[in-house]
Short mmCIF file of C-alpha atoms in Angstrom, two decimals:
data_model
loop_
_atom_site.label_atom_id
_atom_site.label_comp_id
_atom_site.label_asym_id
_atom_site.label_seq_id
_atom_site.Cartn_x
_atom_site.Cartn_y
_atom_site.Cartn_z
CA UNK A 1102 0.00 0.00 0.00
CA UNK A 1103 2.94 2.28 0.54
CA UNK A 1104 3.68 2.67 -3.15
CA UNK A 1105 0.06 3.67 -3.80
CA UNK A 1106 0.37 6.39 -1.17
CA UNK A 1107 3.55 7.60 -2.83
CA UNK A 1108 1.89 7.76 -6.24
CA UNK A 1109 -1.08 9.63 -4.78
CA UNK A 1110 1.25 12.13 -3.12
CA UNK A 1111 3.18 12.66 -6.34
CA UNK A 1112 -0.04 13.10 -8.30
CA UNK A 1113 -1.30 15.66 -5.84
CA UNK A 1114 1.95 17.60 -6.00
CA UNK A 1115 1.99 17.71 -9.80
CA UNK A 1116 -1.59 18.87 -10.15
CA UNK A 1117 -1.35 22.58 -9.52
CA UNK A 1118 -4.97 23.32 -10.43
CA UNK A 1119 -6.28 21.84 -7.12
CA UNK A 1120 -5.73 23.32 -3.67
CA UNK A 1121 -2.86 21.98 -1.65
CA UNK A 1122 -3.93 19.95 1.39
CA UNK A 1123 -0.42 19.64 2.77
CA UNK A 1124 2.49 21.98 3.12
CA UNK A 1125 2.66 25.58 4.36
CA UNK A 1126 -0.38 27.85 4.40
CA UNK A 1127 -1.05 30.35 1.68
CA UNK A 1128 -0.06 33.95 2.23
CA UNK A 1129 -3.59 35.24 2.64
CA UNK A 1130 -4.37 32.41 5.07
CA UNK A 1131 -1.28 33.18 7.11
CA UNK A 1132 -2.12 36.89 7.25
CA UNK A 1133 -5.71 36.14 8.28
CA UNK A 1134 -4.46 33.85 11.01
CA UNK A 1135 -1.95 36.44 12.25
CA UNK A 1136 -4.62 39.16 12.18
CA UNK A 1137 -7.06 37.09 14.20
CA UNK A 1138 -4.35 36.24 16.71
CA UNK A 1139 -3.31 39.86 17.17
CA UNK A 1140 -6.91 40.94 17.49
CA UNK A 1141 -7.57 38.46 20.26
CA UNK A 1142 -4.44 39.56 22.09
CA UNK A 1143 -5.34 43.24 21.82
CA UNK A 1144 -8.90 42.65 22.98
CA UNK A 1145 -7.73 40.69 25.97
CA UNK A 1146 -5.13 43.30 26.93
CA UNK A 1147 -7.46 46.28 26.80
CA UNK A 1148 -11.18 45.84 26.29
CA UNK A 1149 -11.60 49.59 25.69
CA UNK A 1150 -8.97 49.67 22.95
CA UNK A 1151 -10.56 49.86 19.56
CA UNK A 1152 -8.92 51.90 16.63
CA UNK A 1153 -6.84 50.76 13.74
CA UNK A 1154 -4.54 47.84 14.47
CA UNK A 1155 -1.65 47.06 12.18
CA UNK A 1156 -2.86 43.51 11.83
CA UNK A 1157 -6.65 43.80 12.07
CA UNK A 1158 -9.13 46.19 10.41
CA UNK A 1159 -11.13 46.52 13.66
CA UNK A 1160 -12.07 50.10 14.58
CA UNK A 1161 -11.61 51.68 18.04
CA UNK A 1162 -12.93 54.93 19.47
CA UNK A 1163 -9.98 56.60 21.13
CA UNK A 1164 -6.99 54.46 22.01
CA UNK A 1165 -4.81 51.76 20.38
CA UNK A 1166 -1.95 49.68 21.64
CA UNK A 1167 1.50 50.73 20.39
CA UNK A 1168 4.23 48.12 20.64
CA UNK A 1169 7.63 49.61 21.40
CA UNK A 1170 10.88 47.87 20.43
CA UNK A 1171 11.37 46.91 24.04
CA UNK A 1172 8.16 44.97 24.07
CA UNK A 1173 6.15 47.31 26.39
CA UNK A 1174 2.64 48.36 25.48
CA UNK A 1175 1.77 52.06 25.86
CA UNK A 1176 -1.58 53.71 25.12
CA UNK A 1177 -1.51 56.14 22.22
CA UNK A 1178 -4.04 58.86 21.45
CA UNK A 1179 -5.62 58.30 18.09
CA UNK A 1180 -6.73 61.20 15.90
CA UNK A 1181 -9.67 61.55 13.63
CA UNK A 1182 -7.76 60.50 10.48
CA UNK A 1183 -9.81 58.20 8.36
CA UNK A 1184 -6.82 57.00 6.33
CA UNK A 1185 -5.59 53.61 7.53
CA UNK A 1186 -1.86 53.14 8.13
CA UNK A 1187 0.24 51.93 5.22
CA UNK A 1188 1.79 49.38 7.48
CA UNK A 1189 -0.93 46.96 6.53
CA UNK A 1190 0.88 46.30 3.26
CA UNK A 1191 4.21 45.47 4.86
CA UNK A 1192 4.72 41.75 5.57
CA UNK A 1193 5.81 40.71 9.01
CA UNK A 1194 9.55 40.02 8.65
CA UNK A 1195 10.35 38.76 12.10
CA UNK A 1196 13.25 36.38 12.71
CA UNK A 1197 10.81 33.56 13.17
CA UNK A 1198 9.07 34.21 9.87
CA UNK A 1199 11.25 34.42 6.72
CA UNK A 1200 8.44 35.30 4.32
CA UNK A 1201 6.87 33.24 1.54
CA UNK A 1202 8.69 30.17 0.32
CA UNK A 1203 9.36 29.93 -3.42
CA UNK A 1204 7.73 26.85 -4.87
CA UNK A 1205 9.16 26.01 -8.31
CA UNK A 1206 6.97 24.61 -11.00
CA UNK A 1207 7.33 20.88 -11.37
CA UNK A 1208 6.82 19.16 -14.65
CA UNK A 1209 6.92 15.53 -15.43
CA UNK A 1210 9.66 16.11 -18.04
CA UNK A 1211 12.06 17.24 -15.30
CA UNK A 1212 12.07 13.80 -13.79
CA UNK A 1213 12.79 12.30 -17.18
CA UNK A 1214 15.72 14.68 -17.64
CA UNK A 1215 17.08 13.77 -14.21
CA UNK A 1216 16.77 10.08 -15.00
CA UNK A 1217 18.53 10.56 -18.32
CA UNK A 1218 21.42 12.45 -16.70
CA UNK A 1219 21.84 9.79 -14.04
CA UNK A 1220 22.03 7.08 -16.68
CA UNK A 1221 24.50 9.13 -18.71
CA UNK A 1222 26.69 9.69 -15.65
CA UNK A 1223 26.75 5.99 -14.92
CA UNK A 1224 27.84 5.24 -18.47
CA UNK A 1225 30.66 7.79 -18.29
CA UNK A 1226 32.00 6.09 -15.17
CA UNK A 1227 32.20 2.73 -16.94
CA UNK A 1228 35.68 1.71 -17.97
CA UNK A 1229 34.54 0.00 -21.15
CA UNK A 1230 32.05 2.12 -23.15
CA UNK A 1231 31.06 -1.02 -25.10
CA UNK A 1232 29.94 -2.76 -21.92
CA UNK A 1233 26.42 -1.32 -22.09
CA UNK A 1234 23.83 -3.38 -23.93
CA UNK A 1235 22.50 -2.29 -27.35
CA UNK A 1236 19.03 -1.89 -25.94
CA UNK A 1237 20.34 0.44 -23.26
CA UNK A 1238 22.21 2.52 -25.84
CA UNK A 1239 19.09 2.69 -27.98
CA UNK A 1240 17.11 3.85 -24.96
CA UNK A 1241 19.62 6.61 -24.25
CA UNK A 1242 19.62 7.80 -27.86
CA UNK A 1243 15.81 7.89 -28.03
CA UNK A 1244 15.67 9.66 -24.67
CA UNK A 1245 18.19 12.27 -25.83
CA UNK A 1246 16.26 12.96 -29.03
CA UNK A 1247 12.96 13.24 -27.21
CA UNK A 1248 14.32 15.58 -24.54
CA UNK A 1249 16.67 17.75 -26.55
CA UNK A 1250 15.38 17.46 -30.10
CA UNK A 1251 17.57 19.57 -32.45
CA UNK A 1252 18.86 21.78 -29.64
CA UNK A 1253 22.06 19.74 -29.43
CA UNK A 1254 22.92 20.66 -33.01
CA UNK A 1255 21.53 24.19 -33.16
CA UNK A 1256 23.93 26.22 -31.04
CA UNK A 1257 24.58 29.94 -30.85
CA UNK A 1258 28.32 29.27 -31.12
CA UNK A 1259 29.16 26.53 -33.57
CA UNK A 1260 32.82 25.49 -33.35
CA UNK A 1261 33.15 24.27 -36.88
CA UNK A 1262 35.32 25.20 -39.80
CA UNK A 1263 32.25 26.34 -41.69
CA UNK A 1264 28.76 27.38 -40.66
CA UNK A 1265 26.17 24.62 -41.24
CA UNK A 1266 23.86 25.10 -44.18
CA UNK A 1267 20.12 25.28 -43.50
CA UNK A 1268 18.04 22.34 -44.74
CA UNK A 1269 16.34 22.52 -48.08
CA UNK A 1270 13.11 24.48 -48.00
CA UNK A 1271 13.98 26.18 -44.72
CA UNK A 1272 13.32 29.91 -44.73
CA UNK A 1273 15.09 30.62 -41.43
CA UNK A 1274 18.59 31.69 -42.42
CA UNK A 1275 19.39 32.93 -38.91
CA UNK A 1276 19.48 29.46 -37.39
CA UNK A 1277 23.14 29.85 -36.50
CA UNK A 1278 23.60 33.33 -35.09
CA UNK A 1279 27.34 33.29 -34.63
CA UNK A 1280 30.03 31.02 -35.92
CA UNK A 1281 33.53 30.76 -34.52
CA UNK A 1282 35.77 29.30 -37.17
CA UNK A 1283 38.60 27.15 -35.96
CA UNK A 1284 42.03 27.74 -37.37
CA UNK A 1285 43.19 25.46 -40.10
CA UNK A 1286 46.42 23.52 -39.56
CA UNK A 1287 48.20 25.85 -41.97
CA UNK A 1288 47.18 28.98 -40.01
CA UNK A 1289 48.19 27.52 -36.65
CA UNK A 1290 51.76 27.14 -37.82
CA UNK A 1291 53.81 30.30 -37.29
CA UNK A 1292 54.61 31.97 -40.58
CA UNK A 1293 58.26 31.47 -41.35
CA UNK A 1294 60.53 34.38 -42.11
CA UNK A 1295 61.40 34.72 -45.76
CA UNK A 1296 64.66 33.19 -46.86
CA UNK A 1297 67.50 35.66 -47.41
CA UNK A 1298 70.55 34.06 -49.03
CA UNK A 1299 73.72 34.62 -47.07
CA UNK A 1300 75.87 34.53 -50.19
CA UNK A 1301 75.73 36.99 -53.08
CA UNK A 1302 73.99 36.09 -56.28
CA UNK A 1303 76.89 37.45 -58.31
CA UNK A 1304 80.31 38.99 -57.78
CA UNK A 1305 81.84 41.55 -60.14
CA UNK A 1306 85.38 42.88 -60.21
CA UNK A 1307 85.74 46.64 -59.72
CA UNK A 1308 89.43 47.52 -59.93
CA UNK A 1309 90.57 51.06 -59.22
CA UNK A 1310 87.42 51.96 -57.31
CA UNK A 1311 88.36 54.76 -54.94
CA UNK A 1312 88.43 54.03 -51.21
CA UNK A 1313 87.00 57.42 -50.24
CA UNK A 1314 84.17 57.64 -47.72
CA UNK A 1315 82.96 61.06 -48.99
CA UNK A 1316 82.28 60.05 -52.63
CA UNK A 1317 79.19 58.51 -54.25
CA UNK A 1318 80.32 56.23 -57.07
CA UNK A 1319 77.33 53.92 -57.67
CA UNK A 1320 73.76 54.31 -58.96
CA UNK A 1321 71.11 52.06 -60.57
CA UNK A 1322 68.60 53.43 -63.08
CA UNK A 1323 64.96 52.50 -63.65
CA UNK A 1324 66.06 51.03 -67.02
CA UNK A 1325 68.13 48.41 -65.16
CA UNK A 1326 71.45 50.03 -66.00
CA UNK A 1327 74.08 50.17 -63.29
CA UNK A 1328 76.59 53.03 -63.42
CA UNK A 1329 79.85 52.69 -61.51
CA UNK A 1330 82.86 55.02 -61.44
CA UNK A 1331 86.26 53.33 -61.51
CA UNK A 1332 89.08 55.82 -61.24
CA UNK A 1333 88.63 58.34 -64.06
CA UNK A 1334 86.11 56.24 -66.04
CA UNK A 1335 82.40 55.48 -65.86
CA UNK A 1336 81.10 52.04 -66.85
CA UNK A 1337 77.56 50.87 -67.48
CA UNK A 1338 76.42 47.34 -66.73
CA UNK A 1339 73.16 46.16 -68.25
CA UNK A 1340 71.76 43.91 -65.51
CA UNK A 1341 69.27 42.38 -67.94
CA UNK A 1342 71.69 41.00 -70.50
CA UNK A 1343 75.02 41.45 -68.71
CA UNK A 1344 76.60 43.77 -71.31
CA UNK A 1345 79.27 46.17 -70.08
CA UNK A 1346 80.09 49.44 -71.85
CA UNK A 1347 82.33 52.36 -71.08
CA UNK A 1348 80.45 55.63 -71.02
CA UNK A 1349 83.23 58.19 -70.54
CA UNK A 1350 86.71 58.81 -69.22
CA UNK A 1351 88.53 61.89 -67.98
CA UNK A 1352 91.13 63.49 -70.21
CA UNK A 1353 93.66 63.83 -67.43
CA UNK A 1354 94.66 60.64 -65.66
CA UNK A 1355 95.04 62.57 -62.40
CA UNK A 1356 91.38 63.56 -62.45
CA UNK A 1357 88.70 61.17 -61.28
CA UNK A 1358 84.95 60.79 -61.16
CA UNK A 1359 83.62 61.74 -57.71
CA UNK A 1360 79.82 61.22 -57.96
CA UNK A 1361 77.07 59.71 -60.12
CA UNK A 1362 73.29 60.14 -60.25
CA UNK A 1363 70.59 58.98 -62.71
CA UNK A 1364 67.65 61.17 -63.57
CA UNK A 1365 64.31 59.64 -62.58
CA UNK A 1366 63.48 58.63 -66.18
CA UNK A 1367 66.82 56.85 -66.50
CA UNK A 1368 67.93 58.30 -69.84
CA UNK A 1369 70.42 60.90 -68.54
CA UNK A 1370 73.31 60.48 -66.14
CA UNK A 1371 74.87 63.28 -64.10
CA UNK A 1372 78.61 62.91 -63.45
CA UNK A 1373 80.48 64.93 -60.82
CA UNK A 1374 84.22 65.25 -61.24
CA UNK A 1375 87.27 66.20 -59.26
CA UNK A 1376 87.86 69.29 -61.46
CA UNK A 1377 84.80 71.02 -59.90
CA UNK A 1378 82.25 70.58 -62.68
CA UNK A 1379 79.13 68.53 -63.44
CA UNK A 1380 78.58 66.73 -66.74
CA UNK A 1381 75.26 65.56 -68.25
CA UNK A 1382 75.44 62.48 -70.46
CA UNK A 1383 72.93 61.01 -72.91
CA UNK A 1384 73.31 57.28 -72.23
CA UNK A 1385 71.41 56.02 -75.28
CA UNK A 1386 73.65 57.95 -77.68
CA UNK A 1387 76.79 57.84 -75.48
CA UNK A 1388 77.06 61.61 -75.81
CA UNK A 1389 77.93 64.39 -73.39
CA UNK A 1390 75.21 67.04 -73.53
CA UNK A 1391 76.74 69.79 -71.41
CA UNK A 1392 79.20 70.68 -68.67
CA UNK A 1393 78.13 72.90 -65.77
CA UNK A 1394 80.76 74.59 -63.64
CA UNK A 1395 80.71 77.00 -60.74
CA UNK A 1396 81.93 74.98 -57.78
CA UNK A 1397 85.13 75.76 -55.92
CA UNK A 1398 85.86 72.11 -55.03
CA UNK A 1399 85.19 68.56 -56.21
CA UNK A 1400 81.56 67.54 -56.60
CA UNK A 1401 81.09 64.61 -54.23
CA UNK A 1402 77.29 64.34 -54.18
CA UNK A 1403 74.42 64.72 -56.68
CA UNK A 1404 70.63 64.46 -56.51
CA UNK A 1405 67.82 65.02 -59.05
CA UNK A 1406 64.42 66.66 -58.46
CA UNK A 1407 62.65 66.50 -61.84
CA UNK A 1408 64.65 68.91 -64.06
CA UNK A 1409 66.53 70.42 -61.09
CA UNK A 1410 69.94 68.91 -60.33
CA UNK A 1411 71.51 69.67 -56.95
CA UNK A 1412 75.24 69.23 -56.48
CA UNK A 1413 77.31 69.38 -53.30
CA UNK A 1414 81.01 70.18 -53.29
CA UNK A 1415 83.99 70.09 -50.95
CA UNK A 1416 83.60 73.83 -50.39
CA UNK A 1417 80.37 73.20 -48.45
CA UNK A 1418 78.07 74.86 -50.98
CA UNK A 1419 75.09 73.29 -52.73
CA UNK A 1420 74.23 74.50 -56.24
CA UNK A 1421 70.85 74.01 -57.86
CA UNK A 1422 70.95 73.68 -61.66
CA UNK A 1423 68.07 73.91 -64.11
CA UNK A 1424 69.35 71.69 -66.89
CA UNK A 1425 66.75 72.99 -69.38
CA UNK A 1426 68.15 76.49 -69.71
CA UNK A 1427 71.49 77.95 -70.65
CA UNK A 1428 71.89 79.82 -67.36
CA UNK A 1429 71.69 76.65 -65.33
CA UNK A 1430 72.71 77.99 -61.92
CA UNK A 1431 69.50 79.16 -60.22
CA UNK A 1432 70.41 79.18 -56.49
CA UNK A 1433 73.08 78.37 -53.91
CA UNK A 1434 72.54 76.85 -50.46
CA UNK A 1435 75.32 77.74 -48.07
CA UNK A 1436 75.29 76.35 -44.53
CA UNK A 1437 77.91 73.59 -44.29
CA UNK A 1438 81.42 74.53 -43.31
CA UNK A 1439 83.00 71.37 -44.76
CA UNK A 1440 82.46 68.97 -47.66
CA UNK A 1441 78.90 67.95 -48.54
CA UNK A 1442 79.11 64.15 -48.78
CA UNK A 1443 75.39 63.26 -48.62
CA UNK A 1444 72.59 64.76 -50.73
CA UNK A 1445 69.05 63.43 -51.27
CA UNK A 1446 65.74 64.91 -52.46
CA UNK A 1447 62.59 63.49 -50.85
CA UNK A 1448 60.29 61.39 -53.10
CA UNK A 1449 57.69 64.15 -53.26
CA UNK A 1450 60.32 66.80 -54.08
CA UNK A 1451 59.49 68.85 -51.00
CA UNK A 1452 62.67 68.52 -48.94
CA UNK A 1453 66.37 68.29 -49.70
CA UNK A 1454 68.56 66.58 -47.08
CA UNK A 1455 72.27 67.39 -47.01
CA UNK A 1456 74.90 65.85 -44.76
CA UNK A 1457 78.42 67.17 -44.37
CA UNK A 1458 81.78 66.38 -42.91
CA UNK A 1459 81.00 69.01 -40.26
CA UNK A 1460 78.65 66.45 -38.56
CA UNK A 1461 75.58 68.52 -39.47
CA UNK A 1462 72.41 67.37 -41.21
CA UNK A 1463 70.37 70.12 -42.91
CA UNK A 1464 66.83 70.00 -44.31
CA UNK A 1465 66.17 72.49 -47.12
CA UNK A 1466 63.16 73.55 -49.13
CA UNK A 1467 63.31 74.84 -52.66
CA UNK A 1468 63.65 78.61 -52.92
CA UNK A 1469 65.18 79.14 -49.46
CA UNK A 1470 68.79 80.04 -48.81
CA UNK A 1471 68.68 78.92 -45.17
CA UNK A 1472 67.87 75.41 -43.97
CA UNK A 1473 64.48 74.77 -42.45
CA UNK A 1474 65.89 72.30 -39.89
CA UNK A 1475 69.45 71.87 -38.62
CA UNK A 1476 70.22 68.59 -36.80
CA UNK A 1477 73.45 68.35 -34.81
CA UNK A 1478 72.93 64.98 -33.09
CA UNK A 1479 75.49 63.11 -35.20
CA UNK A 1480 79.06 62.99 -33.88
CA UNK A 1481 80.72 62.24 -37.25
CA UNK A 1482 80.31 62.93 -40.95
CA UNK A 1483 76.80 62.34 -42.29
CA UNK A 1484 76.97 60.58 -45.63
CA UNK A 1485 74.26 57.89 -45.52
CA UNK A 1486 70.86 59.46 -46.29
CA UNK A 1487 67.64 57.72 -47.37
CA UNK A 1488 64.01 58.87 -47.54
CA UNK A 1489 61.23 56.46 -46.63
CA UNK A 1490 59.24 55.50 -49.77
CA UNK A 1491 55.84 55.18 -48.00
CA UNK A 1492 56.30 58.20 -45.68
CA UNK A 1493 57.97 61.04 -47.60
CA UNK A 1494 58.73 63.13 -44.50
CA UNK A 1495 60.65 60.30 -42.76
CA UNK A 1496 64.43 60.46 -43.21
CA UNK A 1497 67.08 57.98 -42.09
CA UNK A 1498 70.65 59.23 -41.66
CA UNK A 1499 73.85 57.43 -40.70
CA UNK A 1500 76.99 58.74 -39.06
CA UNK A 1501 80.66 57.88 -39.47
CA UNK A 1502 83.12 56.08 -37.23
CA UNK A 1503 82.79 58.39 -34.22
CA UNK A 1504 78.97 58.24 -34.31
CA UNK A 1505 77.91 54.80 -35.66
CA UNK A 1506 74.21 55.57 -35.23
CA UNK A 1507 71.29 55.46 -37.64
CA UNK A 1508 68.86 58.22 -36.71
CA UNK A 1509 65.30 58.71 -37.92
CA UNK A 1510 63.80 62.17 -38.37
CA UNK A 1511 60.34 63.61 -38.90
CA UNK A 1512 61.12 66.51 -41.20
CA UNK A 1513 57.64 68.01 -40.88
CA UNK A 1514 58.12 68.64 -37.18
CA UNK A 1515 61.92 68.60 -37.05
CA UNK A 1516 62.07 65.93 -34.35
CA UNK A 1517 64.25 62.87 -33.84
CA UNK A 1518 61.98 59.80 -33.76
CA UNK A 1519 64.41 57.06 -32.74
CA UNK A 1520 68.00 55.88 -33.01
CA UNK A 1521 69.93 52.63 -33.23
CA UNK A 1522 73.60 52.01 -32.48
CA UNK A 1523 75.09 49.89 -35.28
CA UNK A 1524 78.50 49.44 -33.57
CA UNK A 1525 80.31 50.37 -36.80
CA UNK A 1526 80.71 53.11 -39.38
CA UNK A 1527 77.53 53.69 -41.41
CA UNK A 1528 78.41 54.17 -45.09
CA UNK A 1529 75.05 53.89 -46.91
CA UNK A 1530 71.33 53.27 -46.30
CA UNK A 1531 68.51 52.05 -48.55
CA UNK A 1532 64.80 51.57 -47.78
CA UNK A 1533 62.98 48.52 -49.11
CA UNK A 1534 60.12 49.10 -51.55
CA UNK A 1535 58.27 45.88 -50.67
CA UNK A 1536 58.91 45.39 -46.96
CA UNK A 1537 58.92 47.61 -43.89
CA UNK A 1538 62.67 47.23 -43.72
CA UNK A 1539 65.90 49.01 -44.58
CA UNK A 1540 69.44 47.88 -45.31
CA UNK A 1541 72.64 49.60 -44.21
CA UNK A 1542 76.28 49.04 -45.16
CA UNK A 1543 79.12 49.33 -42.68
CA UNK A 1544 82.86 49.52 -42.28
CA UNK A 1545 85.20 48.27 -39.59
CA UNK A 1546 85.13 45.72 -38.09
CA UNK A 1547 82.76 43.32 -39.89
CA UNK A 1548 82.28 45.19 -43.21
CA UNK A 1549 78.76 43.80 -43.41
CA UNK A 1550 75.28 44.65 -44.64
CA UNK A 1551 72.50 44.70 -42.01
CA UNK A 1552 68.80 44.43 -42.76
CA UNK A 1553 66.62 46.11 -40.12
CA UNK A 1554 62.94 45.84 -39.30
CA UNK A 1555 61.12 49.16 -39.03
CA UNK A 1556 59.99 50.58 -36.65
CA UNK A 1557 61.19 47.90 -34.18
CA UNK A 1558 64.78 48.23 -35.55
CA UNK A 1559 65.44 44.55 -34.94
CA UNK A 1560 68.10 42.89 -37.06
CA UNK A 1561 66.66 40.60 -39.70
CA UNK A 1562 70.03 39.32 -40.87
CA UNK A 1563 73.64 40.30 -41.51
CA UNK A 1564 75.30 39.73 -44.87
CA UNK A 1565 79.06 39.30 -44.78
CA UNK A 1566 81.64 38.64 -47.45
CA UNK A 1567 83.38 41.93 -48.15
CA UNK A 1568 86.89 42.23 -46.78
CA UNK A 1569 86.85 46.03 -46.63
CA UNK A 1570 84.30 48.69 -45.74
CA UNK A 1571 81.15 48.71 -47.88
CA UNK A 1572 81.10 52.27 -49.20
CA UNK A 1573 78.11 52.29 -51.59
CA UNK A 1574 74.71 50.64 -52.05
CA UNK A 1575 72.30 50.62 -55.00
CA UNK A 1576 68.89 48.97 -55.44
CA UNK A 1577 67.47 47.30 -58.54
CA UNK A 1578 64.37 48.84 -60.17
CA UNK A 1579 62.07 46.10 -58.85
CA UNK A 1580 63.43 46.57 -55.32
CA UNK A 1581 64.47 42.94 -54.83
CA UNK A 1582 68.24 43.14 -55.36
CA UNK A 1583 70.86 45.25 -53.62
CA UNK A 1584 74.30 45.82 -55.05
CA UNK A 1585 77.16 46.73 -52.72
CA UNK A 1586 80.50 48.27 -53.65
CA UNK A 1587 83.41 48.02 -51.23
CA UNK A 1588 87.00 49.13 -51.00
CA UNK A 1589 88.06 45.51 -51.65
CA UNK A 1590 87.38 46.30 -55.36
CA UNK A 1591 84.38 43.97 -55.69
CA UNK A 1592 80.71 44.46 -56.39
CA UNK A 1593 78.34 41.94 -54.80
CA UNK A 1594 74.73 41.40 -55.79
CA UNK A 1595 72.48 40.37 -52.86
CA UNK A 1596 68.91 39.08 -52.99
CA UNK A 1597 67.67 41.00 -49.94
CA UNK A 1598 64.00 41.80 -50.56
CA UNK A 1599 62.69 39.00 -52.72
CA UNK A 1600 58.92 38.77 -53.20
CA UNK A 1601 59.05 34.96 -53.26
CA UNK A 1602 58.73 33.73 -49.66
CA UNK A 1603 59.53 30.14 -50.68
CA UNK A 1604 62.68 30.69 -52.66
CA UNK A 1605 65.01 27.75 -52.72
CA UNK A 1606 68.35 27.91 -51.02
CA UNK A 1607 71.32 27.97 -53.31
CA UNK A 1608 73.17 24.68 -53.20
CA UNK A 1609 76.40 26.07 -54.52
CA UNK A 1610 78.06 29.19 -53.18
CA UNK A 1611 78.39 32.01 -55.64
CA UNK A 1612 81.81 32.73 -54.26
CA UNK A 1613 83.08 29.53 -55.87
CA UNK A 1614 82.36 30.98 -59.27
CA UNK A 1615 85.04 32.91 -61.10
CA UNK A 1616 84.33 36.65 -60.72
CA UNK A 1617 83.15 38.39 -63.85
CA UNK A 1618 85.37 41.21 -65.01
CA UNK A 1619 83.65 44.56 -65.06
CA UNK A 1620 86.54 46.00 -67.01
CA UNK A 1621 86.45 43.80 -70.07
CA UNK A 1622 86.32 47.01 -72.16
CA UNK A 1623 88.42 49.15 -69.88
CA UNK A 1624 91.60 49.19 -71.92
CA UNK A 1625 90.91 49.90 -75.58
#
């Protein structure tokens, strides 16, 4: 009979539409009981006390009992107010009475869910998952489908590689609200740094190249022609086909070529000489167009800005030439007290940077005779100058042996952004066109090339091989190759900024090959 009583009790609990015969009293019943109890106590304490009681709506004529916190009862004069006290709406929250108890709704499905979870927990504790019978597994699967339906598959966050497609004929395209895609095995692997060969692609002989820190004897045109000055001659190397031609030579063997610079279009070459003049050569016709004088010392640096050619000399002056007119000299910039060894126009043609042997870096604008900014942070000659290709106002400058720093300048504001100590003489700097990097060439003691990350200025790699200081750098038109010229009379071609991230390593060192002679046509 006991199990029948249990079933009756469970049935009575689950039927919420019938009054409860067991359990705590309802709130209105409890309040009615408390009101009747308080009324009986008040009537017994004072038969003359009528009035409004906080627990009973029984009227009194004059007096009511007021309960103090100490428990004493004192008579209180009652007025003629007809408004009952609002205390009737406040439940009695005494320590002995904690208020109404929350009774959750009970459904028959909750018991099924509890049973299913118990069975699932038992199965998880089994050592052998195959130990359960097929009928039991079928029961669990049917129970899971009945209880959960499609809710196990339809989640707000679906950790899949691709969002599930809705079934055919389904108009609800918002079934999956959010999808978190997991990373593929390829994306989880850290991207490897591109391969930079540690040996040069090619080595060229460059006999009689001058070991002079203040000269600029190398430049690469947009037409893939490399110009190099060897002693008193200028040679052109066609990097596409490998042909070498002699462009010009000085009449006097004691004179020498001190600087070279290609115009942006690549069809004219400016040549600075030790006899204080500047020559303009037509490369296609191998013809000298004109000679422009006016300097009081050798021309060690050149830079083009459209049709304006700027030249810096040992006297410290900078001349601006308009090569289109007969009266070519249009202005002079005088600020350096010693030789101008570095000269570069910004890509947008707004600023001209000049570095001198007086350890001063000046920033000029066209039409002004005084520099806009004067930087004196370097402690040695400033020859290495390079403008950032993606930020025209950003300039990188390198100092000589006593300084050894590469400094970065914001020429709009005239401020020094950051510096890096290279631990060796900085001879030349080039920015990469494809990567946020720059390459610098150095002298004693390692005579190496260093590729730097920008703006972190972390070393990507060091390229060694030269046995003397690397005086000059030039970049190919596509920005992938860098050619270095050193005082060891060799030119080395490095693949520094290749676009192919999966380039194969060279199996045979290029140094084993016999160097190609750059002077096959030198002696005619």
